[in-house]
Coordinates of C-alpha atoms in Angstrom, one line a residue:
X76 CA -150.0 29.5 44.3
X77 CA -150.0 29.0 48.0
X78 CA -147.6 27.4 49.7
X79 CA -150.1 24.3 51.4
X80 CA -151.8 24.1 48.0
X81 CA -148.4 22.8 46.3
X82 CA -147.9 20.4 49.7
X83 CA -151.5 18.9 49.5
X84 CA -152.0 18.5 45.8
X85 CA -150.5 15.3 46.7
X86 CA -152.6 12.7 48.7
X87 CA -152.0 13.2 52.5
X88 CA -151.1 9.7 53.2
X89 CA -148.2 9.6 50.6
X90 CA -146.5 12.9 52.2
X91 CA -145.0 15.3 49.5
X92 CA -142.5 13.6 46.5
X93 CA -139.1 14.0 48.4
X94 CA -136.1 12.5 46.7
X95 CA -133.1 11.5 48.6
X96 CA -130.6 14.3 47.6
X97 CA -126.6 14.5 49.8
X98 CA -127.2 17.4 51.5
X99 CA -123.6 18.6 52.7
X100 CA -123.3 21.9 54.5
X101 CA -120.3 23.5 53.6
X102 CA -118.1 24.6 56.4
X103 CA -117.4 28.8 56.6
X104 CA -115.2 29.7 53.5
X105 CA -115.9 26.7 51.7
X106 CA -117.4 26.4 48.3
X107 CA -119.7 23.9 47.3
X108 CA -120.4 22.8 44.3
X109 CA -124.1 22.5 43.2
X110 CA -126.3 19.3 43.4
X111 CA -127.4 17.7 39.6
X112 CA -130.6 16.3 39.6
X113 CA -132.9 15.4 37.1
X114 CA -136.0 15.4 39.5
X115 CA -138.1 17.9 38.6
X116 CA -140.8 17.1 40.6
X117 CA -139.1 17.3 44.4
X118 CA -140.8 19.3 46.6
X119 CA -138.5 21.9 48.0
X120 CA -137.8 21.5 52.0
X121 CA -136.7 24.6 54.4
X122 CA -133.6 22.7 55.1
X123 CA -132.7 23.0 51.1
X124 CA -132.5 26.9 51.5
X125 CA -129.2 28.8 51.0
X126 CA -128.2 25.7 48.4
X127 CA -127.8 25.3 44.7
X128 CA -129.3 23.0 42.5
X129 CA -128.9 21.9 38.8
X130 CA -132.1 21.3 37.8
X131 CA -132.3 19.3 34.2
X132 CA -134.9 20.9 31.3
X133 CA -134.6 18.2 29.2
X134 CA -131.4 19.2 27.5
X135 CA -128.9 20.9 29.7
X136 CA -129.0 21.8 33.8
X137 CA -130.0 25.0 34.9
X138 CA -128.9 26.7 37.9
X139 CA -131.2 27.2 40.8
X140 CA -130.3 28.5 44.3
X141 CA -133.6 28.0 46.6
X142 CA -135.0 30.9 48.5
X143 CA -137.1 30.7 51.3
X144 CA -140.0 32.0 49.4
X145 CA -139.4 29.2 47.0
X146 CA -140.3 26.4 49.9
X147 CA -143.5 23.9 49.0
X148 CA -142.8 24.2 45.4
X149 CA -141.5 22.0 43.0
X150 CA -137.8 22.2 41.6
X151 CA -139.0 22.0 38.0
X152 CA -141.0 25.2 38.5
X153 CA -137.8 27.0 38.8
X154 CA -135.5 25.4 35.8
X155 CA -137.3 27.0 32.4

């Protein structure tokens, strides 16, 4: 699936599904800890690269850390 496909599957006047999420860069040397979110259907954003996610199934949270390949899809795509 293209990239502009998974952005315009969604009506052009709504804009993609974003959810709100506390994006915190961590400083050089820090670790941070990876967001939970049960939102499955956020569109992943180029400024969400380099960051991990817990992304919920249904029963427990799944790590995913977003690539750049992995930008204009959905997080639930990612979480089996």
């Amino acid at each position: 699936m293209l990239a502009t496909r998974a952005l315009l599957a969604r009506s052009v006047w709504k804009g993609p599904h974003i959810v709100p999420l506390p994006l915190v860069r961590p400083k050089p040397g820090e670790r941070l800890t990876p967001i939970k979110t049960q939102a499955r259907a956020a569109t992943i954003l180029p400024n969400f690269v380099g960051l991990k996610f817990q992304v919920h199934n249904g029963k427990v949270y799944n790590d995913v850390t977003i690539t750049e390949d992995m930008v204009g899809h959905k997080l639930g795509e990612f979480s089996p």
